Short mmCIF file of C-alpha atoms in Angstrom, two decimals:
data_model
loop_
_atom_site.label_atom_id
_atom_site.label_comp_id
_atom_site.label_asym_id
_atom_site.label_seq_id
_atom_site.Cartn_x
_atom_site.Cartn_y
_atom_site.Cartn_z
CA UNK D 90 -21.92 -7.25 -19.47
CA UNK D 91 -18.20 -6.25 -20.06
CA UNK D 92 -15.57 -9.42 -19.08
CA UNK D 93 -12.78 -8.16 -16.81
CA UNK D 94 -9.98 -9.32 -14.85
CA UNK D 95 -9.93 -8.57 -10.90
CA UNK D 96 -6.85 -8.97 -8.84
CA UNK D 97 -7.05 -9.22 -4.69
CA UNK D 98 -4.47 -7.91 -2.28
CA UNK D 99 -3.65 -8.80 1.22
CA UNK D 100 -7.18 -9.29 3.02
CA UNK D 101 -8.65 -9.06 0.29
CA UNK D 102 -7.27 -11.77 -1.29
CA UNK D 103 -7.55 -13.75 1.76
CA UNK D 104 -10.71 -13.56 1.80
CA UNK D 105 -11.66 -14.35 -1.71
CA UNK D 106 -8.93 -17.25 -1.44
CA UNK D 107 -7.22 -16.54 -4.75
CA UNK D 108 -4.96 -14.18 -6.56
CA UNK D 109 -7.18 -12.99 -9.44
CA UNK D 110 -9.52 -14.08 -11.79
CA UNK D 111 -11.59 -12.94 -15.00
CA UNK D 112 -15.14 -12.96 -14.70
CA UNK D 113 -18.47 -11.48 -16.60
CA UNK D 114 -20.25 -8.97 -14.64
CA UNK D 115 -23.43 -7.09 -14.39
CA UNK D 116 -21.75 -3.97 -12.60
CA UNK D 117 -21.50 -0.81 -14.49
CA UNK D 118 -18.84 1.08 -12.52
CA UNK D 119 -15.30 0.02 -10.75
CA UNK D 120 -18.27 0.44 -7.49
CA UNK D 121 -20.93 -1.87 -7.81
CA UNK D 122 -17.96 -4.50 -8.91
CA UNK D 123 -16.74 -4.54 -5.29
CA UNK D 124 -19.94 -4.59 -3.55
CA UNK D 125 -20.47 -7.35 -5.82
CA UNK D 126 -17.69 -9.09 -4.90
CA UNK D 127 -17.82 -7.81 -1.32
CA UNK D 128 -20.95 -9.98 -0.91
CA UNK D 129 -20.16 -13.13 -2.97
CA UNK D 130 -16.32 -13.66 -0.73
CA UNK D 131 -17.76 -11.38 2.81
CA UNK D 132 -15.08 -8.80 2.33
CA UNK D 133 -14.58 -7.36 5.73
CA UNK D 134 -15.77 -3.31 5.64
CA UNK D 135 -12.17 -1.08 5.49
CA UNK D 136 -11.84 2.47 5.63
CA UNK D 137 -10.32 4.74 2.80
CA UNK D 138 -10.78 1.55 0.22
CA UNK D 139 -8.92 3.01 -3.08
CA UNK D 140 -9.56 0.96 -6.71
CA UNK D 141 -7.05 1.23 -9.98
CA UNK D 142 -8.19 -0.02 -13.44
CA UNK D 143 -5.36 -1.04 -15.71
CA UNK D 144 -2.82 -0.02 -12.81
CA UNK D 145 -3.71 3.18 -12.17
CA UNK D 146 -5.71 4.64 -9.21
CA UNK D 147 -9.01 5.37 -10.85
CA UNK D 148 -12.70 6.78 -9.42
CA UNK D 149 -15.20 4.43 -8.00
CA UNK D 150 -17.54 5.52 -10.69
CA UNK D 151 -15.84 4.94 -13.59
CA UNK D 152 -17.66 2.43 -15.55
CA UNK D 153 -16.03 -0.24 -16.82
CA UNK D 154 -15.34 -1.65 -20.06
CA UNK D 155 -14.67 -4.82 -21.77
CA UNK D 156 -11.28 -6.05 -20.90
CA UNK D 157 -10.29 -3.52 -18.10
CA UNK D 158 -8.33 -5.18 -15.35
CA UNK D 159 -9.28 -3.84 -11.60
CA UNK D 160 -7.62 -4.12 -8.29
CA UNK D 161 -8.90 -3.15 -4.87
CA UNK D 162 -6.84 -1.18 -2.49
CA UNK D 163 -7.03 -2.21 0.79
CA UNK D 164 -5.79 0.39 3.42
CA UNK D 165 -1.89 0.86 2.85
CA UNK D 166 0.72 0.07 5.72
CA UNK D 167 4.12 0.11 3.75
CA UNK D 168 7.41 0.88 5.54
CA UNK Z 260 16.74 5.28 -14.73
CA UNK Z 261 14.60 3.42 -11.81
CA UNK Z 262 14.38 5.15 -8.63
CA UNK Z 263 11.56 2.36 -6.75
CA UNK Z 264 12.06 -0.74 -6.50
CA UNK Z 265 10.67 -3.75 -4.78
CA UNK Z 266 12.92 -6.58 -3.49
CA UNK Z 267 12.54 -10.20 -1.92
CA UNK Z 268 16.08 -10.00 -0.86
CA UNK Z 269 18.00 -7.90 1.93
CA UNK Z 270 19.01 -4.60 1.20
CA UNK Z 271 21.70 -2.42 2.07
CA UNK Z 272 22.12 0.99 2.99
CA UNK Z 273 25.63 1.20 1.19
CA UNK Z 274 24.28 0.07 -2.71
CA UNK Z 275 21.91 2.55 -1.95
CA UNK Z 276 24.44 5.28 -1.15
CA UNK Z 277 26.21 4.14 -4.47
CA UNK Z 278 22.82 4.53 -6.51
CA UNK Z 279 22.67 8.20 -5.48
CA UNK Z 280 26.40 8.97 -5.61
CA UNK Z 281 26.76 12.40 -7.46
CA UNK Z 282 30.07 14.51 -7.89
CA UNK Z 283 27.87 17.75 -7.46
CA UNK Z 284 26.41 16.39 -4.00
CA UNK Z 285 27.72 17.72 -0.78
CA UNK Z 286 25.10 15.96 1.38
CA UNK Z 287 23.44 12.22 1.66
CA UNK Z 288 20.42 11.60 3.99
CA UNK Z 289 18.76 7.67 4.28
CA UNK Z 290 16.24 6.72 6.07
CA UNK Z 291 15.94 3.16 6.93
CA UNK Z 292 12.69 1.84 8.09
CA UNK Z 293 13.38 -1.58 10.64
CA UNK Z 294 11.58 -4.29 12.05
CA UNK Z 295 10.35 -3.77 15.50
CA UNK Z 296 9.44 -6.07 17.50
CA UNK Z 297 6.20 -4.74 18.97
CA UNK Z 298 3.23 -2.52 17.06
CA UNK Z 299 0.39 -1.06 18.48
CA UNK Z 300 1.02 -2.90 22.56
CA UNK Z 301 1.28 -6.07 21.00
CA UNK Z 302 4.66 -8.27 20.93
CA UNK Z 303 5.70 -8.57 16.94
CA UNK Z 304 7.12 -12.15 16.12
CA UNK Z 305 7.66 -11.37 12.10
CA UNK Z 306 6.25 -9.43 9.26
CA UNK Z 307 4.74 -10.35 5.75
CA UNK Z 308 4.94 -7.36 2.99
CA UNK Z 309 2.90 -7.09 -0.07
CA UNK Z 310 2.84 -5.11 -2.98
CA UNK Z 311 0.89 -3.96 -6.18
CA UNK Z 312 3.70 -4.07 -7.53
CA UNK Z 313 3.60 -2.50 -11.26
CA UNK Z 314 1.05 0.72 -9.84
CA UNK Z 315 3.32 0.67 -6.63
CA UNK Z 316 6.69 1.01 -9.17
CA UNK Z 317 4.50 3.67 -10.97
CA UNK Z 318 3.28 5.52 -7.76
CA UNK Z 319 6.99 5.14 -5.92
CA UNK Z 320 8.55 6.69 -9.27
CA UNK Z 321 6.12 9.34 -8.83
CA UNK Z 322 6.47 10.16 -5.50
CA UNK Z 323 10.46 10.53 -6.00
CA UNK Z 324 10.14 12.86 -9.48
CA UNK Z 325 8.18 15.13 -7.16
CA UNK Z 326 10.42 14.85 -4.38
CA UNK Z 327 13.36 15.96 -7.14
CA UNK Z 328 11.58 18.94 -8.15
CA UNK Z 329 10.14 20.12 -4.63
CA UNK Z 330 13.88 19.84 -3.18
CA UNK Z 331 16.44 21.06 -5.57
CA UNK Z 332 16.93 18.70 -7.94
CA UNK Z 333 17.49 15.90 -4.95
CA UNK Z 334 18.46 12.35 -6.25
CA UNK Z 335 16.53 9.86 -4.46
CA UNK Z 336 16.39 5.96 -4.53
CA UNK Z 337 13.98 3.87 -2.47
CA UNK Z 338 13.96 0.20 -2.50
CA UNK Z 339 11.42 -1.59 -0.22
CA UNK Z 340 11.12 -5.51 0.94
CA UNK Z 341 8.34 -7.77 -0.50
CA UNK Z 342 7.59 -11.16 1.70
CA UNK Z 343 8.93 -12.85 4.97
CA UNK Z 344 11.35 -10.21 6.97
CA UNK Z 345 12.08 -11.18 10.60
CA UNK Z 346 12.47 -9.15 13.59
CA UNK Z 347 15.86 -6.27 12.75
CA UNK Z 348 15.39 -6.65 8.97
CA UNK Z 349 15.34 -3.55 7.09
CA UNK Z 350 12.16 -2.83 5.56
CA UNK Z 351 12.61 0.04 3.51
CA UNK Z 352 15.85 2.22 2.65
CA UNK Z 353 15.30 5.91 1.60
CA UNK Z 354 18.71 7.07 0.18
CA UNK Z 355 18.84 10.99 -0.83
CA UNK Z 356 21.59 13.40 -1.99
CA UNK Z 357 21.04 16.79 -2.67
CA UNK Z 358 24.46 20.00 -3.22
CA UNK Z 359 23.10 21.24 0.44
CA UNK Z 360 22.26 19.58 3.32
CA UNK Z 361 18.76 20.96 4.14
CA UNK Z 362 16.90 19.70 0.93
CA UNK Z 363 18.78 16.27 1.94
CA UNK Z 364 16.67 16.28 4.61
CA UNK Z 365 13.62 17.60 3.80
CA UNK Z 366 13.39 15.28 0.48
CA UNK Z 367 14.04 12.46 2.14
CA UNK Z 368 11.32 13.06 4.97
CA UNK Z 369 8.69 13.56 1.99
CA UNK Z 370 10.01 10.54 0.31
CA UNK Z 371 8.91 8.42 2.87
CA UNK Z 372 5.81 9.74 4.35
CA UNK Z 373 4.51 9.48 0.89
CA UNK Z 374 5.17 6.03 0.03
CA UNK Z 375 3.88 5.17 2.88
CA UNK Z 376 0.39 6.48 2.63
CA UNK Z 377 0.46 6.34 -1.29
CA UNK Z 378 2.38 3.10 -2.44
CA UNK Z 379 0.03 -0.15 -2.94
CA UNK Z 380 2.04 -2.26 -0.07
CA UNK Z 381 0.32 -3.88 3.04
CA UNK Z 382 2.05 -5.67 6.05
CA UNK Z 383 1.11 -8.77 7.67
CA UNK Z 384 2.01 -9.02 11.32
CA UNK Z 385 2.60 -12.10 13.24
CA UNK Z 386 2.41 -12.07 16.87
CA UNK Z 387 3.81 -13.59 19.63
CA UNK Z 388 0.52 -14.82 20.93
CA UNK Z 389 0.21 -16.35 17.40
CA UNK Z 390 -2.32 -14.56 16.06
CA UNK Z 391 -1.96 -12.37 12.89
CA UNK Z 392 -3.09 -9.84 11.38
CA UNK Z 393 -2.86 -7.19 8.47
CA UNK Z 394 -1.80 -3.42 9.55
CA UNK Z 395 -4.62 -0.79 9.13
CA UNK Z 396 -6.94 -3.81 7.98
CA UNK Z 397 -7.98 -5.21 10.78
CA UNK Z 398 -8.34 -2.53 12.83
CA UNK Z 399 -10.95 -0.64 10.76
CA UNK Z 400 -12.51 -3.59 10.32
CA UNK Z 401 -13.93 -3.26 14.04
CA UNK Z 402 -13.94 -0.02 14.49
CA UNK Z 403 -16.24 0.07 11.28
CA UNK Z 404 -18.42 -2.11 13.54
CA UNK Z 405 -18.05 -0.59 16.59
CA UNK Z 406 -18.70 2.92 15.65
CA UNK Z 407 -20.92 4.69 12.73
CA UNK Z 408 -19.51 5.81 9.84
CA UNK Z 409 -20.95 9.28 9.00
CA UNK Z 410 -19.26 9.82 12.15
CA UNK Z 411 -15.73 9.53 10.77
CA UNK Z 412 -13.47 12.35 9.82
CA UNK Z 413 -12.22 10.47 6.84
CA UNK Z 414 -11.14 12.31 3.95
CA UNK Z 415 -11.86 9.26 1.92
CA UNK Z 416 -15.22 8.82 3.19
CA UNK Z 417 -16.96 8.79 0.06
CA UNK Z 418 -14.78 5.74 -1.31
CA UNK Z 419 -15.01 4.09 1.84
CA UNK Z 420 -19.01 4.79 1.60
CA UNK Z 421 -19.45 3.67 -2.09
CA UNK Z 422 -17.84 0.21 -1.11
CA UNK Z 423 -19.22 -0.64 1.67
CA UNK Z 424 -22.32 1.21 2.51
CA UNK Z 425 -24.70 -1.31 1.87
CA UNK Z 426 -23.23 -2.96 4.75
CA UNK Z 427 -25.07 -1.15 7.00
CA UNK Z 428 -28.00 -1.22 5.23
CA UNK Z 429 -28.27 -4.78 4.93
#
């Protein structure tokens, strides 16, 4: 059960009603994290979702490990 | 050196001009990105930006070390607003030089269509009718309801799938 730290963006972070926060979890992969989380806050569904671990864009499969700090990447709409 | 940055306060297209200043440049391109006051047939009141901002530093640094070897050695700087910007404000300043004129161009076109599709930053509208919402959010989140999803031409689609799938099958 690796211990990780989760930041939120934008409507994400609306919608789990904080910035970050470091939880235990049974997910293996960067994946089953945000469905996870999806269902515990109701994350609205968004198209072309991204994820980084330890601030860099990384695969939805990659499994996590103790420590590791994740961030979801809502749809981008810079400039 | 830092080429991206991020910035709560207003920018201006002359310190960018500075940053890029070269003695072997004989051409400078910007691109500034504004404020509008309308998006998508609705009336635009003000805006909200928000970043990632130590992958979007990272990604924005990227974006310009490929611009630099793409376009002749261009020099590039981008800076882009974080937080409240009203209606006018610059958003985002693009600032290229380059010896010739066409890779001035060209470099600073790339510079910007990339950040924008790559760079970890979202934008909060605020409409007149005050409602809200955020850009490229919201949206999908009805169409995702209104249409199916196998149906989408998505080159992401197996990101988009993996998170939220069981959606549909719960």
């Amino acid at each position: 059960m690796p211990n990780v730290r989760i930041e939120y963006f934008a409507i994400l972070r609306e919608h789990a009603g904080k910035d970050a926060e470091e939880l235990q979890t049974g997910a293996c992969t960067a994946g089953e994290l945000f469905n996870e989380l999806a269902d515990r806050y109701a994350f609205p569904e968004l198209n072309s979702m991204k994820v980084a671990i330890n601030e860099e864009f990384d695969d939805w499969d990659t499994a996590l490990a103790d420590g590791d700090s994740v961030a979801f990447i809502p749809p981008v709409a810079g400039g | 050196m830092m080429r991206f940055a991020f910035s709560r306060e207003p920018v201006s297209g002359a310190d960018i001009r500075r940053l890029v200043g070269d003695d072997a440049a004989g051409a400078y391109v910007a691109f500034e990105g504004w404020v509008r006051n309308h998006n998508e047939g609705r009336e635009v009141r003000r805006l909200e930006y928000e970043a990632y901002e130590s992958l979007g530093v990272k990604e924005g640094e990227r974006i310009i070390a490929e611009a630099g070897q793409r376009f002749g050695g261009a020099s590039v700087y981008c800076v882009h607003r974080l937080g409240p910007l009203e209606i006018g404000d610059i958003a985002v300043i693009v600032g290229v030089s380059t010896p010739h004129r066409g890779e001035a161009f060209d470099a600073c076109r790339y510079v910007i269509d990339e950040v924008k599709h790559r760079v970890p930053i979202w934008k909060k509208e605020h409409y007149v009718d005050g409602d809200s919402g955020w850009v490229n959010c919201e949206r999908c989140a009805s169409a995702a309801h209104d249409h199916d999803h196998d149906s989408h031409d998505d080159p992401s689609g197996d990101e988009r799938q993996r998170g939220t799938g069981r959606r549909q099958a719960g």
